[in-house]
Coordinates of C-alpha atoms in Angstrom, one line a residue:
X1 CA 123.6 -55.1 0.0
X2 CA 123.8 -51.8 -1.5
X3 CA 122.0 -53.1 -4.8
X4 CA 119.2 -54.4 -3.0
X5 CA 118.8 -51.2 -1.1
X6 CA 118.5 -49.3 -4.2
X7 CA 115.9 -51.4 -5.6
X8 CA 114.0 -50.9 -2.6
X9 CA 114.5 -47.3 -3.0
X10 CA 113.3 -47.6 -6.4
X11 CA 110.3 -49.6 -5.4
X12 CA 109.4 -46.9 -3.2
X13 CA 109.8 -44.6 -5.3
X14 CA 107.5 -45.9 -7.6
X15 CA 104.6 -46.0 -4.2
X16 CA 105.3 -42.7 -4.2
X17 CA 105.7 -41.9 -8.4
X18 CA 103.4 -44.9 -9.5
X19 CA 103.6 -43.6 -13.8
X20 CA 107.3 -42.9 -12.9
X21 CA 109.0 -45.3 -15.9
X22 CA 110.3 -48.8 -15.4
X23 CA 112.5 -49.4 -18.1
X24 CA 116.0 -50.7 -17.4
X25 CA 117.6 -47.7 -18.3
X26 CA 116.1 -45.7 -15.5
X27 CA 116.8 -48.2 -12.7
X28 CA 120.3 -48.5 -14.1
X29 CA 120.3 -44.8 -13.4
X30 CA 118.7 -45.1 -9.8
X31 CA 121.2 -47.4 -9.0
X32 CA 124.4 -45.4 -10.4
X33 CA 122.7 -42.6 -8.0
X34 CA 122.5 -44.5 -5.1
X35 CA 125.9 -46.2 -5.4
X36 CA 127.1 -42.5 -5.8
X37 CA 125.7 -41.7 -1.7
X38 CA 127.9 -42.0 0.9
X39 CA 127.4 -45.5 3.4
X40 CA 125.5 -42.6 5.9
X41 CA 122.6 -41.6 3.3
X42 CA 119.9 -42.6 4.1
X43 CA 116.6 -43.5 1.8
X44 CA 114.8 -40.4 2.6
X45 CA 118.2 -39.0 0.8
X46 CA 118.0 -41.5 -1.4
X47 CA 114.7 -40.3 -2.9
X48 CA 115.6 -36.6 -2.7
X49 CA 119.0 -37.5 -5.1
X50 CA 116.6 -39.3 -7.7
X51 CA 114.1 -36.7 -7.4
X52 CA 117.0 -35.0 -10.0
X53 CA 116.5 -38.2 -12.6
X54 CA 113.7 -37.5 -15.2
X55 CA 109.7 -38.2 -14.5
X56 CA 107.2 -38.4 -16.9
X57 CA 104.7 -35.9 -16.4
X58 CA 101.7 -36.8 -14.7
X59 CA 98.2 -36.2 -16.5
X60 CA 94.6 -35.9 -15.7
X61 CA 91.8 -37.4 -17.6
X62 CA 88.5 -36.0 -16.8
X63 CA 84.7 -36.3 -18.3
X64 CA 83.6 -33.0 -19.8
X65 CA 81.0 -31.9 -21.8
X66 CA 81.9 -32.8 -25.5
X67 CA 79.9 -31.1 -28.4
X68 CA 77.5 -34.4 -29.2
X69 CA 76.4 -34.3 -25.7
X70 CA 76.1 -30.5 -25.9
X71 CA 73.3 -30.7 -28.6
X72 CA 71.9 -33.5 -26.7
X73 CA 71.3 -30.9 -23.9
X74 CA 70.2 -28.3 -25.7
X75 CA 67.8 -30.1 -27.9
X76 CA 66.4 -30.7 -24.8
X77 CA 66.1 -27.1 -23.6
X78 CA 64.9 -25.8 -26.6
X79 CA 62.1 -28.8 -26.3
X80 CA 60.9 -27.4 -23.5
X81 CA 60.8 -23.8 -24.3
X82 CA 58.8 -24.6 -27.6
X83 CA 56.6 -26.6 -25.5
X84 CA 55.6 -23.5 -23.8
X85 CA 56.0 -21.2 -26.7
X86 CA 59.1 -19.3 -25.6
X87 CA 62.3 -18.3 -27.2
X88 CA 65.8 -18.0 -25.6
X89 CA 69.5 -18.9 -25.7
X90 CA 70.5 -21.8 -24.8
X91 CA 74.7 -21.7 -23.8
X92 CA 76.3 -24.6 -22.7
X93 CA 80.1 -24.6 -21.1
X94 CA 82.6 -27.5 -20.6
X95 CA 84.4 -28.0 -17.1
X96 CA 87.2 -25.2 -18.3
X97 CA 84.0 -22.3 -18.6
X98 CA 84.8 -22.8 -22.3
X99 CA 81.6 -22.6 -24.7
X100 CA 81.2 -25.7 -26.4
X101 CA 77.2 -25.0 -27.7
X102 CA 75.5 -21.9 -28.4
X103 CA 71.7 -21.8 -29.5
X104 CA 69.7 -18.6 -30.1
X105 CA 65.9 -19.3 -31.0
X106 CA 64.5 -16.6 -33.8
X107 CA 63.0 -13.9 -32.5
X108 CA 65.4 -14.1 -28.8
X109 CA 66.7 -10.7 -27.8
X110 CA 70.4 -10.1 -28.6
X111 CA 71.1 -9.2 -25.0
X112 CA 70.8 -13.2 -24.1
X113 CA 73.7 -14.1 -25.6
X114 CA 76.0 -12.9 -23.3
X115 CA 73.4 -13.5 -20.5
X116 CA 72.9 -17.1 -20.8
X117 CA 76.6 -17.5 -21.3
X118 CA 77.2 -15.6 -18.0
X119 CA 74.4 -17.6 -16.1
X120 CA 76.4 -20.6 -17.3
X121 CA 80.0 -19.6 -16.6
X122 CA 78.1 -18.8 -13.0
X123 CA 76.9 -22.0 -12.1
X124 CA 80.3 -23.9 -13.4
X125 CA 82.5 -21.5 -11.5
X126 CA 80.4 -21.8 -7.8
X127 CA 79.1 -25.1 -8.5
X128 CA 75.4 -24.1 -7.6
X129 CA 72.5 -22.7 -9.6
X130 CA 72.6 -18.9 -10.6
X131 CA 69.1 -19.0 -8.6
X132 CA 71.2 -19.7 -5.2
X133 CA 72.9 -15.9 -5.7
X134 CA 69.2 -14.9 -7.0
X135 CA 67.6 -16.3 -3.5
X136 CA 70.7 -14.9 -1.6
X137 CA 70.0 -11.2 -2.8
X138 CA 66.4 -11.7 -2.7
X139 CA 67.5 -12.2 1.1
X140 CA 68.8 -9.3 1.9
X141 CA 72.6 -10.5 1.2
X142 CA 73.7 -7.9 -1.1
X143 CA 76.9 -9.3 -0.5
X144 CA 77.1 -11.6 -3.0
X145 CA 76.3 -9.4 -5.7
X146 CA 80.2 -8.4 -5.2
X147 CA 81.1 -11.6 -6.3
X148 CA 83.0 -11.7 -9.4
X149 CA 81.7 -13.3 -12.0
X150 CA 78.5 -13.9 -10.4
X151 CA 75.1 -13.4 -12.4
X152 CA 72.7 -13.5 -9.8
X153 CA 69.3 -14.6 -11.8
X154 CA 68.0 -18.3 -12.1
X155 CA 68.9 -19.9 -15.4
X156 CA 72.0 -20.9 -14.8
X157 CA 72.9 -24.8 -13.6
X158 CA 75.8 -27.2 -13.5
X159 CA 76.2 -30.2 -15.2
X160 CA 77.4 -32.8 -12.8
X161 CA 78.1 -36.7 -13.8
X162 CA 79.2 -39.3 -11.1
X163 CA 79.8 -36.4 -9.1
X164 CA 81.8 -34.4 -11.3
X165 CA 81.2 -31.2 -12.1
X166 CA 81.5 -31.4 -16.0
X167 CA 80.2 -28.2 -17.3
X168 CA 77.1 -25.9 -17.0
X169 CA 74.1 -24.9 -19.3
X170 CA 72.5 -21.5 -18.6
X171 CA 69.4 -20.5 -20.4
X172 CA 68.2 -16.4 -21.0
X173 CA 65.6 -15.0 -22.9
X174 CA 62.0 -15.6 -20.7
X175 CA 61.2 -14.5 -16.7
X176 CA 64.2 -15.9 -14.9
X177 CA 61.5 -18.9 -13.1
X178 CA 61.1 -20.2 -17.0
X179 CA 64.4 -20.2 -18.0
X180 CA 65.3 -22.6 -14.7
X181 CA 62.5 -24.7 -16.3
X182 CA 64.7 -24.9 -19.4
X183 CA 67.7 -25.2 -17.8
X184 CA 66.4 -28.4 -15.9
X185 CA 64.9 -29.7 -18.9
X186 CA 68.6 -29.9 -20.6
X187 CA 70.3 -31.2 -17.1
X188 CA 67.9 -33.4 -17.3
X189 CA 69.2 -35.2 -20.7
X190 CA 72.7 -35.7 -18.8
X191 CA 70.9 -37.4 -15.7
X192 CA 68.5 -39.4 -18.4
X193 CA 70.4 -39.5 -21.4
X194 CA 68.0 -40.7 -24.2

């Protein structure tokens, strides 16, 4: 019957839709639609006449860095630095490039603030270390240097978690090799939280 093919139409709809909604009123309306088609529609038509009925919006849920974890990772990083006597700036950025976290030790130069930020917002946006673009120049590939937004000196990491890429932290202040040391030291509190 025609009923029954417009609940199958519905049903595969909702293969195709699965948060589409399932209240009574909507397949009231998937029905009038349907009964509305000639007897020579078929349900490919059928699905492109209730594309026009209302869907609620789909939405992503995603893990990114939140600010408790932030100072997790940074208390980390600054660990490590003090353990070696070294002051820098410690920036972390959530999956959006956003800064969530921003730590200057006394005495850091004022240049590392945007540097550290920049080493982060590197690593988030290519998903690699800032020390891959470092190693690339230090290669001869110049190249990459015309990449925008790239800062090409180590410091810089991502923060991945199940394999999701859920922010970076990049670190400025000491000889680039140090601040990877850092860097690693606060990646490491997302791998081993403690």
């Amino acid at each position: 019957s025609r009923f029954d093919r417009a609940i199958e139409a519905y049903q595969m709809l909702l293969t195709r839709e699965p948060d589409a909604p399932q209240a009574p009123e909507y397949q009231r309306q998937i029905a009038s639609a349907y009964f509305q088609m000639d007897d020579g529609d078929n349900t490919v038509t059928a699905l492109a006449a209730f594309s026009a009925l209302p869907l609620r919006a789909q939405t992503l849920t995603k893990p990114t860095v939140s600010l408790e974890l932030a100072k997790k990772i940074a208390a980390k990083a600054h660990a490590e630095a003090a353990k070696s006597s070294l002051t820098v700036v410690i920036a972390i950025v959530d999956d959006g490039g956003s800064l969530v976290y921003l730590e200057r030790m006394d005495g850091t130069q004022l240049g590392s603030i945007v540097v550290a930020q920049e080493k982060a917002a590197t690593a988030l946006k290519f998903k690699r270390s800032s020390k891959a673009f470092e190693d690339m120049v230090a290669g001869g590939r110049n190249a990459a240097l015309s990449l925008p937004g790239v800062v090409a000196i180590e410091g810089g990491l991502p923060l991945v978690v199940d394999g999701a890429f859920i922010g970076a932290i990049g670190i400025s202040g000491a000889k680039s090799a140090e601040d990877g040391v850092i860097a690693q030291a606060g990646v490491n509190a997302v791998v081993q939280p403690k």
